CSV table of C-alpha atoms in Angstrom, one decimal:
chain,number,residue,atom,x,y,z
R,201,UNK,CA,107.9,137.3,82.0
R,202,UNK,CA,109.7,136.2,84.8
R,203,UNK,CA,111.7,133.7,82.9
R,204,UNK,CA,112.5,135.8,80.2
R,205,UNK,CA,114.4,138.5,82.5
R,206,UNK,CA,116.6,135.4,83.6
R,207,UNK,CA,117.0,134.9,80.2
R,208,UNK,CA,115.3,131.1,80.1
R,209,UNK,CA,113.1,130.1,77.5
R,210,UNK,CA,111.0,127.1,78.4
R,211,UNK,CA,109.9,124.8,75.4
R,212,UNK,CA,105.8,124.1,75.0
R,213,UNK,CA,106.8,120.5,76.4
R,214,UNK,CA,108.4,122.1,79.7
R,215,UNK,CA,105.3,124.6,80.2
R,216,UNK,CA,103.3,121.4,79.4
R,217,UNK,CA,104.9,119.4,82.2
R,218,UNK,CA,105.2,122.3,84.6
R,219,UNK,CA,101.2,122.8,84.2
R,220,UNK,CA,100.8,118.9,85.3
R,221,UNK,CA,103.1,119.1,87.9
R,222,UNK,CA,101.3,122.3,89.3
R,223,UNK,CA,98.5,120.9,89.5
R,224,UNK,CA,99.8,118.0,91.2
R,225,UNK,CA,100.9,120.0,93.9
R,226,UNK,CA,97.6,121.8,94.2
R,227,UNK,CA,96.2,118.5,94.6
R,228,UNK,CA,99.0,117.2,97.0
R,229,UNK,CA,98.3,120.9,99.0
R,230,UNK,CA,94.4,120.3,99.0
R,231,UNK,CA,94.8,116.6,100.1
R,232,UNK,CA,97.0,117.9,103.3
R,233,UNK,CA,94.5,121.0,104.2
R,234,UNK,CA,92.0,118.0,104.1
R,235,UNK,CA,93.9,115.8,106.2
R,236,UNK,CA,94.9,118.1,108.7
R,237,UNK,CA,91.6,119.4,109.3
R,238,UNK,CA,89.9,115.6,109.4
R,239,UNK,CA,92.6,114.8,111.6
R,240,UNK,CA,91.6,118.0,114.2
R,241,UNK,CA,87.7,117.2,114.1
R,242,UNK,CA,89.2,113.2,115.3
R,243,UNK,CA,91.7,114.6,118.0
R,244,UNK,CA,88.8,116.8,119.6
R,245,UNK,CA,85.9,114.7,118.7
R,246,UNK,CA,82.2,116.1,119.0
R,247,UNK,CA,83.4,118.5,121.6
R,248,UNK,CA,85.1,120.6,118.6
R,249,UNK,CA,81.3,121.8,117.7
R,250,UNK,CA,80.5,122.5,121.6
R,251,UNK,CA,81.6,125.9,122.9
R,252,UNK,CA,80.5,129.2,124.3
R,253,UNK,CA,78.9,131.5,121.7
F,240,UNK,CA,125.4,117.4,92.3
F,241,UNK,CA,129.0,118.8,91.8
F,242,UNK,CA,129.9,122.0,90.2
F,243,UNK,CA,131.3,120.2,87.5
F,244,UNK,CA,128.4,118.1,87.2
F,245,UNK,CA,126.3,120.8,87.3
F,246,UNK,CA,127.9,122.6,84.5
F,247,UNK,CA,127.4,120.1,82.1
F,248,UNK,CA,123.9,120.1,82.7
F,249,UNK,CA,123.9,124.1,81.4
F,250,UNK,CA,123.8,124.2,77.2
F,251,UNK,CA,125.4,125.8,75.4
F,252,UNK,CA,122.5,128.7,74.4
F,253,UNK,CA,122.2,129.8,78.0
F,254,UNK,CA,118.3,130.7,77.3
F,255,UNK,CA,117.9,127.1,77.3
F,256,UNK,CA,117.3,125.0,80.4
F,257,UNK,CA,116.9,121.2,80.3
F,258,UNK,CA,115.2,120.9,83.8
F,259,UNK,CA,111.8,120.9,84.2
F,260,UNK,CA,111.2,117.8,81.7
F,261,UNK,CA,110.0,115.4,84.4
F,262,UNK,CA,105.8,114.8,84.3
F,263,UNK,CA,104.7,113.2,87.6
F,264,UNK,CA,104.6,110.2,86.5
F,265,UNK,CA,108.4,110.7,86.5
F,266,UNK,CA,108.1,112.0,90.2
F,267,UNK,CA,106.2,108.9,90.9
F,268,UNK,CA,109.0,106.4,90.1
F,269,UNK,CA,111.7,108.6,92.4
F,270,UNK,CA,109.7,107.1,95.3
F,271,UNK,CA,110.4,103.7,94.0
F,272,UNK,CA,106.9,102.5,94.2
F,273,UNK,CA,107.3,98.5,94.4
F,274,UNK,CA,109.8,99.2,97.7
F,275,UNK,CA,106.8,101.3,99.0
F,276,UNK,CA,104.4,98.9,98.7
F,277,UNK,CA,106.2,96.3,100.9
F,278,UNK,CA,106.9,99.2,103.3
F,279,UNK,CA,103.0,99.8,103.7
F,280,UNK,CA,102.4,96.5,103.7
F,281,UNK,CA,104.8,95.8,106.3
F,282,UNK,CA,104.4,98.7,108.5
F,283,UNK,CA,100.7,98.3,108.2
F,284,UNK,CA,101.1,94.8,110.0
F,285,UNK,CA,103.2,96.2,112.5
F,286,UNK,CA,100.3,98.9,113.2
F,287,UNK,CA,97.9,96.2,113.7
F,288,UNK,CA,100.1,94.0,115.9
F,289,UNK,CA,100.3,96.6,118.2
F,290,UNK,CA,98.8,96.1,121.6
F,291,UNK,CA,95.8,98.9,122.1
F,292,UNK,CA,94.3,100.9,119.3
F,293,UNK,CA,94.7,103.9,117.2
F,294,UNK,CA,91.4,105.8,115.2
F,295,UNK,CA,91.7,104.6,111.5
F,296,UNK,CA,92.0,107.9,110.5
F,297,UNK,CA,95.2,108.3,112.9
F,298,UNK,CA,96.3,104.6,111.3
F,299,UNK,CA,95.9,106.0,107.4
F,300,UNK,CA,97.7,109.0,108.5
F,301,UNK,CA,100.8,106.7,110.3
F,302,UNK,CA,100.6,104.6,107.2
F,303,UNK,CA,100.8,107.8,104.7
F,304,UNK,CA,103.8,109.4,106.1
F,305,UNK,CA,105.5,106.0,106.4
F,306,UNK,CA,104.7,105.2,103.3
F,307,UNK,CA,106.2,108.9,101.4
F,308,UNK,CA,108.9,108.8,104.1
F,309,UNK,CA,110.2,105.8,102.2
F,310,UNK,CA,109.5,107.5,99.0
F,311,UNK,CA,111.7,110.1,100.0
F,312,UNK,CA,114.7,107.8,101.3
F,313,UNK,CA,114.2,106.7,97.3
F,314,UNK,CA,114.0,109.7,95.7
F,315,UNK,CA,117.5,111.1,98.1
F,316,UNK,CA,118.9,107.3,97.3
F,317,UNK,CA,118.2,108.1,93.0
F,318,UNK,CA,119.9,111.5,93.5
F,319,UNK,CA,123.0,110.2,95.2
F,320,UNK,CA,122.9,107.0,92.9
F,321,UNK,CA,122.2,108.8,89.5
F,322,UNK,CA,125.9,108.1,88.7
F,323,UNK,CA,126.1,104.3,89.4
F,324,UNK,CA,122.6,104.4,88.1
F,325,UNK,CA,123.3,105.2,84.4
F,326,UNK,CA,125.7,102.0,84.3
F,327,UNK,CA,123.5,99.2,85.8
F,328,UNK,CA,120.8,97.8,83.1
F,329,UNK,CA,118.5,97.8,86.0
F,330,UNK,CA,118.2,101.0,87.2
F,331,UNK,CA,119.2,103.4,83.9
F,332,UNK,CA,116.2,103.7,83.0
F,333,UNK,CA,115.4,105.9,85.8
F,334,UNK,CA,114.4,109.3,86.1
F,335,UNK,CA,117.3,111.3,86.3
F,336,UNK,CA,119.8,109.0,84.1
F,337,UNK,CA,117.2,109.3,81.4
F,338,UNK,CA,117.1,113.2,81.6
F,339,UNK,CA,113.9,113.1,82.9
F,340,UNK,CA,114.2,114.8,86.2
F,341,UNK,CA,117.7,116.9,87.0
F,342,UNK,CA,119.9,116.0,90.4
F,343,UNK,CA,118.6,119.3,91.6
F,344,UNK,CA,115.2,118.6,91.2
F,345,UNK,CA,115.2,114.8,93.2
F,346,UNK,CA,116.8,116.1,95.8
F,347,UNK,CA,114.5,119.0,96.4
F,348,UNK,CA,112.0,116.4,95.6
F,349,UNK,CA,113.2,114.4,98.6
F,350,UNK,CA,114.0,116.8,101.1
F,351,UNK,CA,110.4,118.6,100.9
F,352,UNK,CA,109.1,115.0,101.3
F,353,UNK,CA,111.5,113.4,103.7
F,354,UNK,CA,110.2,116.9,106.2
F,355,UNK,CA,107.1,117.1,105.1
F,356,UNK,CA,106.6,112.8,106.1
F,357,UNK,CA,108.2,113.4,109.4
F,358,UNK,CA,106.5,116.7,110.6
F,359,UNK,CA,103.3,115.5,110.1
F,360,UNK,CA,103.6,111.6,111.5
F,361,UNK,CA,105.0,114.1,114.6
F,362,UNK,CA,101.9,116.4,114.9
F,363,UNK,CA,99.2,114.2,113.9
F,364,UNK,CA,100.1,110.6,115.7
F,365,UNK,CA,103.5,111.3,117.4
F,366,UNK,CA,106.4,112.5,118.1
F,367,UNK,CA,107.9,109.3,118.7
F,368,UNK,CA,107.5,107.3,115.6
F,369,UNK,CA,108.0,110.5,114.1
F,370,UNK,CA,111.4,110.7,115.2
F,371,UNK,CA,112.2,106.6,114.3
F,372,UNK,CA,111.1,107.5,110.9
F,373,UNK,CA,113.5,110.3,110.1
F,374,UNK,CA,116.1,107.9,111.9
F,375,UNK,CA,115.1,105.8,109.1
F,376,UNK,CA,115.2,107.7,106.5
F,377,UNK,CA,118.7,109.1,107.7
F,378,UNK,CA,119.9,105.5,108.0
F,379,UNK,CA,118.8,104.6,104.4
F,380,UNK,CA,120.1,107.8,103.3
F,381,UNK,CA,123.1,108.5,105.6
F,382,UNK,CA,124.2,105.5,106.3
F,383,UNK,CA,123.6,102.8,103.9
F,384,UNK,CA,123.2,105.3,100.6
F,385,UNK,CA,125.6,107.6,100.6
F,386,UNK,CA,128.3,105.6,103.6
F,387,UNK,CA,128.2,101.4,103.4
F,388,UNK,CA,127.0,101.0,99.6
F,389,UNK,CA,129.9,102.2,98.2
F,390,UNK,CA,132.2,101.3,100.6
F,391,UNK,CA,132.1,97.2,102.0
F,392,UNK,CA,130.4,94.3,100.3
F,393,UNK,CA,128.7,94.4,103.6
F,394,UNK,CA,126.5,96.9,102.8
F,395,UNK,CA,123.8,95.5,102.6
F,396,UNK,CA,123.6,93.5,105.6
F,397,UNK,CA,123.8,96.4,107.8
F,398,UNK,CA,121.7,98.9,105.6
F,399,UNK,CA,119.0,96.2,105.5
F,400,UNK,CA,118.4,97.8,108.6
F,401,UNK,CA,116.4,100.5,107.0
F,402,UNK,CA,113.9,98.4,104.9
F,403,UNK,CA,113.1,96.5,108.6
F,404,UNK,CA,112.5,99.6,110.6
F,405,UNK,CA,108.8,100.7,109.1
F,406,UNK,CA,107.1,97.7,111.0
F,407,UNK,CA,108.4,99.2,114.0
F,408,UNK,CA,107.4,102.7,113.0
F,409,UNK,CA,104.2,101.2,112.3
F,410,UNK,CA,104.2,100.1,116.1
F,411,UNK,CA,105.1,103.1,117.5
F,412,UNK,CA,102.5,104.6,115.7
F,413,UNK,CA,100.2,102.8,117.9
F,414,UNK,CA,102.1,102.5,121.2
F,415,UNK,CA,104.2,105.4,121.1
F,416,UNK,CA,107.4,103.1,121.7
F,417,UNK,CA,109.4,99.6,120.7
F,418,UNK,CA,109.0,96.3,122.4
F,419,UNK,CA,110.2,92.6,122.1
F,420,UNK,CA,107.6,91.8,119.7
F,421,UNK,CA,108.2,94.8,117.3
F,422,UNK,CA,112.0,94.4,117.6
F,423,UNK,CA,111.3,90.4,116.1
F,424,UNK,CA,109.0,92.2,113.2
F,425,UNK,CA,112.3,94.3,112.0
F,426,UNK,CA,114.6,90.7,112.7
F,427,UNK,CA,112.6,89.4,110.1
F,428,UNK,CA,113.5,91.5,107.7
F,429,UNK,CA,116.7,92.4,108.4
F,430,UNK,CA,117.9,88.5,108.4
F,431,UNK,CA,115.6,88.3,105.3
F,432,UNK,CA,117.3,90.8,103.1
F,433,UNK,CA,121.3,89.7,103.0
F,434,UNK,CA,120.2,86.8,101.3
F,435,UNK,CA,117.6,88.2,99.0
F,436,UNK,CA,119.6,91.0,97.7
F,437,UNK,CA,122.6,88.4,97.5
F,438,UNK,CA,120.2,86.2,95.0
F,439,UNK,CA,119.8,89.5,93.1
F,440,UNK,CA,123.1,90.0,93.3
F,441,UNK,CA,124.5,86.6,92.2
F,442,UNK,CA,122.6,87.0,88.6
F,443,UNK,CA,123.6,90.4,88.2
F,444,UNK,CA,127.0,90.6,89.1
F,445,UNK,CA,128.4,91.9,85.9
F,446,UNK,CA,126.2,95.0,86.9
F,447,UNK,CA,127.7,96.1,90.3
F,448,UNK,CA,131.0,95.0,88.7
F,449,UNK,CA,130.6,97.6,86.4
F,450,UNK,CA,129.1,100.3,88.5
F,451,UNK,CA,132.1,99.2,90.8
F,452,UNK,CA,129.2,98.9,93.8
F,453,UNK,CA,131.4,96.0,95.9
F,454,UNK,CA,128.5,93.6,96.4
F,455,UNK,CA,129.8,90.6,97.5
F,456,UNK,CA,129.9,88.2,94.9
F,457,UNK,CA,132.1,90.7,93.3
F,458,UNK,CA,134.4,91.7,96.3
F,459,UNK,CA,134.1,87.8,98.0
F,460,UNK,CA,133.6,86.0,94.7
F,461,UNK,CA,130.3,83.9,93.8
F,462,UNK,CA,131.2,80.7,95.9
F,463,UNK,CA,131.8,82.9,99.3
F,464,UNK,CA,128.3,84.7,98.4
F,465,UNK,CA,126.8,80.9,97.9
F,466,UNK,CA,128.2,80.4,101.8
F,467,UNK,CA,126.8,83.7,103.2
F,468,UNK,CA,123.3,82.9,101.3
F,469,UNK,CA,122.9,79.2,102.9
F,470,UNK,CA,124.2,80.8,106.8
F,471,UNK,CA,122.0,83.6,106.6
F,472,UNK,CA,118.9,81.4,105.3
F,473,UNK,CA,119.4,79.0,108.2
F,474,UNK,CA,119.5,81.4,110.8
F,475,UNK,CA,116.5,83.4,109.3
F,476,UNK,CA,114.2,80.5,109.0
F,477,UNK,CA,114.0,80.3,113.2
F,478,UNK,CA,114.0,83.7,113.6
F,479,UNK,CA,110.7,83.4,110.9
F,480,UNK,CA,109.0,81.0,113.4
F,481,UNK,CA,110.1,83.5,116.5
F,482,UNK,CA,106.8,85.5,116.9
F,483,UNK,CA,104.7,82.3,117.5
F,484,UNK,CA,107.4,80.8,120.3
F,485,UNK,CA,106.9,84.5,121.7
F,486,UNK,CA,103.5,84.0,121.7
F,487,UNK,CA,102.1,86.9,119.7
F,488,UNK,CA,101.2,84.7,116.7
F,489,UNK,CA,98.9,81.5,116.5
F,490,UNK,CA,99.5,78.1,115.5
F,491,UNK,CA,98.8,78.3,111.9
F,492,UNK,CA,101.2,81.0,111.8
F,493,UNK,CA,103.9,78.6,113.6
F,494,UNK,CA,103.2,75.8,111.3
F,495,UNK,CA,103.3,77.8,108.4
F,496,UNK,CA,106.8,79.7,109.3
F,497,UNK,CA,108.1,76.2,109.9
F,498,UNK,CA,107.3,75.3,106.1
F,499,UNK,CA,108.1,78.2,104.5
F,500,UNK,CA,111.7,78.5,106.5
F,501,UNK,CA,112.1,74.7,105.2
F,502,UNK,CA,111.8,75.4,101.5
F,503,UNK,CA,113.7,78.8,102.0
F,504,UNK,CA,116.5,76.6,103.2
F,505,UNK,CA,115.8,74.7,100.9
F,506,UNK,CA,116.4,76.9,98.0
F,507,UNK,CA,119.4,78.6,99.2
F,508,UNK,CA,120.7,74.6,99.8
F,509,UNK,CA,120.1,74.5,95.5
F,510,UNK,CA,122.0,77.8,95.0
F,511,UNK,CA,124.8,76.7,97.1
F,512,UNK,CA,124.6,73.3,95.1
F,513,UNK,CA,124.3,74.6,91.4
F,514,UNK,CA,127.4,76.8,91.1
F,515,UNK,CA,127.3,76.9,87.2
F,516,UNK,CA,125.5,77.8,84.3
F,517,UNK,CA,122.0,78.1,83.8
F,518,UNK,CA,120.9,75.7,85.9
F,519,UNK,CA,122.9,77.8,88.7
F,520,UNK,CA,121.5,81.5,87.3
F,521,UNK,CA,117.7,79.7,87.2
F,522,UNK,CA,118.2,78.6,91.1
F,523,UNK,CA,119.3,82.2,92.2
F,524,UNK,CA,116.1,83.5,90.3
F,525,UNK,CA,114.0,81.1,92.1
F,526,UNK,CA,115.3,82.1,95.5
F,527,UNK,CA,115.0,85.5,94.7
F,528,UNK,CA,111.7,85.2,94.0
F,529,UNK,CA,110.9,83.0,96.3
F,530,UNK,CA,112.2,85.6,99.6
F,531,UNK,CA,109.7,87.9,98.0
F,532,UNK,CA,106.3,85.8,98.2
F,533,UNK,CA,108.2,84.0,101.7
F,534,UNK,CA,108.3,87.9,103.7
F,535,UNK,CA,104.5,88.4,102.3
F,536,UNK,CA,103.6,85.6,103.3
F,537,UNK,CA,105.0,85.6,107.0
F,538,UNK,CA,103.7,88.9,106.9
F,539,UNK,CA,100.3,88.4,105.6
F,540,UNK,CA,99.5,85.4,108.2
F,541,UNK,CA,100.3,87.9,111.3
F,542,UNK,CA,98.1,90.4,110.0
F,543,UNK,CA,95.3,87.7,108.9
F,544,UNK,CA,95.8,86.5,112.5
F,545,UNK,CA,95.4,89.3,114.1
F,546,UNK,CA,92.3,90.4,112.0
F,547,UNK,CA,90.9,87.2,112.6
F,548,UNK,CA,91.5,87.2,116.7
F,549,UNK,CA,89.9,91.1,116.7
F,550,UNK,CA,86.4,90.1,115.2
């Protein structure tokens, strides 16, 4: 592993809080891909859905 | 974090790493949540105030990056503070005094966040009010943080400015710019602070004493504070009543402001009074307390105002 070549040893609680944090930010990073593309359909409105084929 | 700083934080067994220890709760309370509620609240008034209209998608976004912008100005604030931090009974509990989160980590923390808040107010509502909130969180930072705290028992006076600028954010969210009426949403809060934080800072003096923080009932002594506390309340109290002789508030709003200005005075007129003792330690509480429900309140009847006047 990774952290073993740097020569760190992470205790069960660390890898415990790094998994909740992870998934934190996975949320966080979902939530923006979410906003941005709510926030594109607003800014263009219907017309988003209305082009040439 | 220094290098010397940083060195202590390496054990001994160099296959050991204390970092990392922080859950999200922990990442939570670096954006000091109870300052970011009265941020949202207030910038969320000064979004509605505005004059025209913004889609409530566009308004929850403008209210969103306000709102973690502050978080970040917290978070940057706990990383700078950590060492003051670990003195004061107030804030040791925090994060990184407790080990929780490392220096490192907050201000990574807060520089992703402080960005992140900024770019996205810029691309999604505009570039504007992105640009006054990285002013703010620069000021807060920058200027009151890592500058005036340490440095003149003026501090907060001038790095009130900070906490008063999201109402105006929250306006140029809407309008892309500042006016009259915006500019009397931040002098609310920026005459409101001095003598809130001086309340605060009257009962917990021993604290910034301590953390050598040169508030000014420790630089000016308790009596001058007591002076500042009574000047400042009377000149806030008008400025309170200001956005319904402006004309963007109603009567109820005007009669109200008048009242609660009164018993502000009035409150600040008892700590200035009781200069010993409990009876003085109880009246600093009360005002304390009291600035907190007087701002919401202000605040609250402008937005209930407006809301009202829109249906």
């Amino acid at each position: 592993m990774a952290e073993e070549e740097q020569g760190i040893t992470l205790t069960d609680e660390q890898k415990k809080k790094r998994r909740s944090r992870s998934i934190a930010i996975a949320v966080a990073l979902g939530a923006l891909v979410a906003l941005f593309y709510v926030v594109t359909i607003v800014k263009l409105g219907p017309s988003v859905m209305d082009r040439a084929l | 974090m220094s290098l010397v700083e940083r060195q202590d934080t390496i054990s001994q067994d160099s296959s050991v790493w204390d970092g990392g220890m922080g859950s999200v709760g922990d990442y939570v309370a670096l954006l000091k949540p109870r300052v970011m509620s009265l941020v949202i609240f207030t910038a969320f008034v000064g979004l509605m105030l505005a004059p025209g209209s913004v889609h409530p998608v566009l308004g929850a976004v403008a209210i969103l990056c306000i709102a973690i912008g502050a978080g970040a100005s917290g978070a940057l604030n706990m990383w700078y503070d950590a060492d003051i931090d670990r003195i004061m009974s107030r804030t040791r509990n925090r994060p990184i005094p407790t080990g929780k989160v490392t220096g490192d980590e907050a201000l990574a923390f807060g520089i992703t966040l402080s960005i992140g808040s900024v770019v996205t107010l810029g691309l999604l509502v505009n570039w504007f009010a992105g640009a006054f909130l990285a002013f703010t969180i620069f000021f807060y930072v920058i200027v009151y943080t890592m500058w005036l705290k340490r440095s003149t028992p003026q501090n907060i006076v001038i790095g009130g400015a900070a906490g008063a600028f999201p109402p105006m954010v929250g306006w140029a969210s809407v309008t892309g710019s500042v006016s009259l009426e915006s500019f009397v949403l931040f002098l609310i809060i920026f005459m409101w602070t001095p003598p809130h934080f001086w309340a605060l800072a009257l009962f917990k003096s021993v604290d910034y004493r301590a953390a050598g923080v040169p508030m000014l009932p420790v630089v000016a002594g308790e009596t001058s504070t007591r002076h500042h506390i009574l000047v400042y309340s009377l000149l806030l109290a008008p400025i309170g009543v200001a956005p319904y002789l402006l004309g963007f508030a109603g009567p109820v709003y005007g009669v109200a402001a008048v009242l609660l200005g009164l018993a502000f005075v009035a409150l600040a007129a008892d700590v200035w009074r009781k200069r010993d003792g409990d009876v003085a330690r109880l009246a600093c509480v009360r005002l304390f307390k009291y600035s907190i429900f007087y701002l919401f309140m202000l605040f609250a009847l402008l937005l209930g105002e407006s809301l009202v006047a829109g249906v």
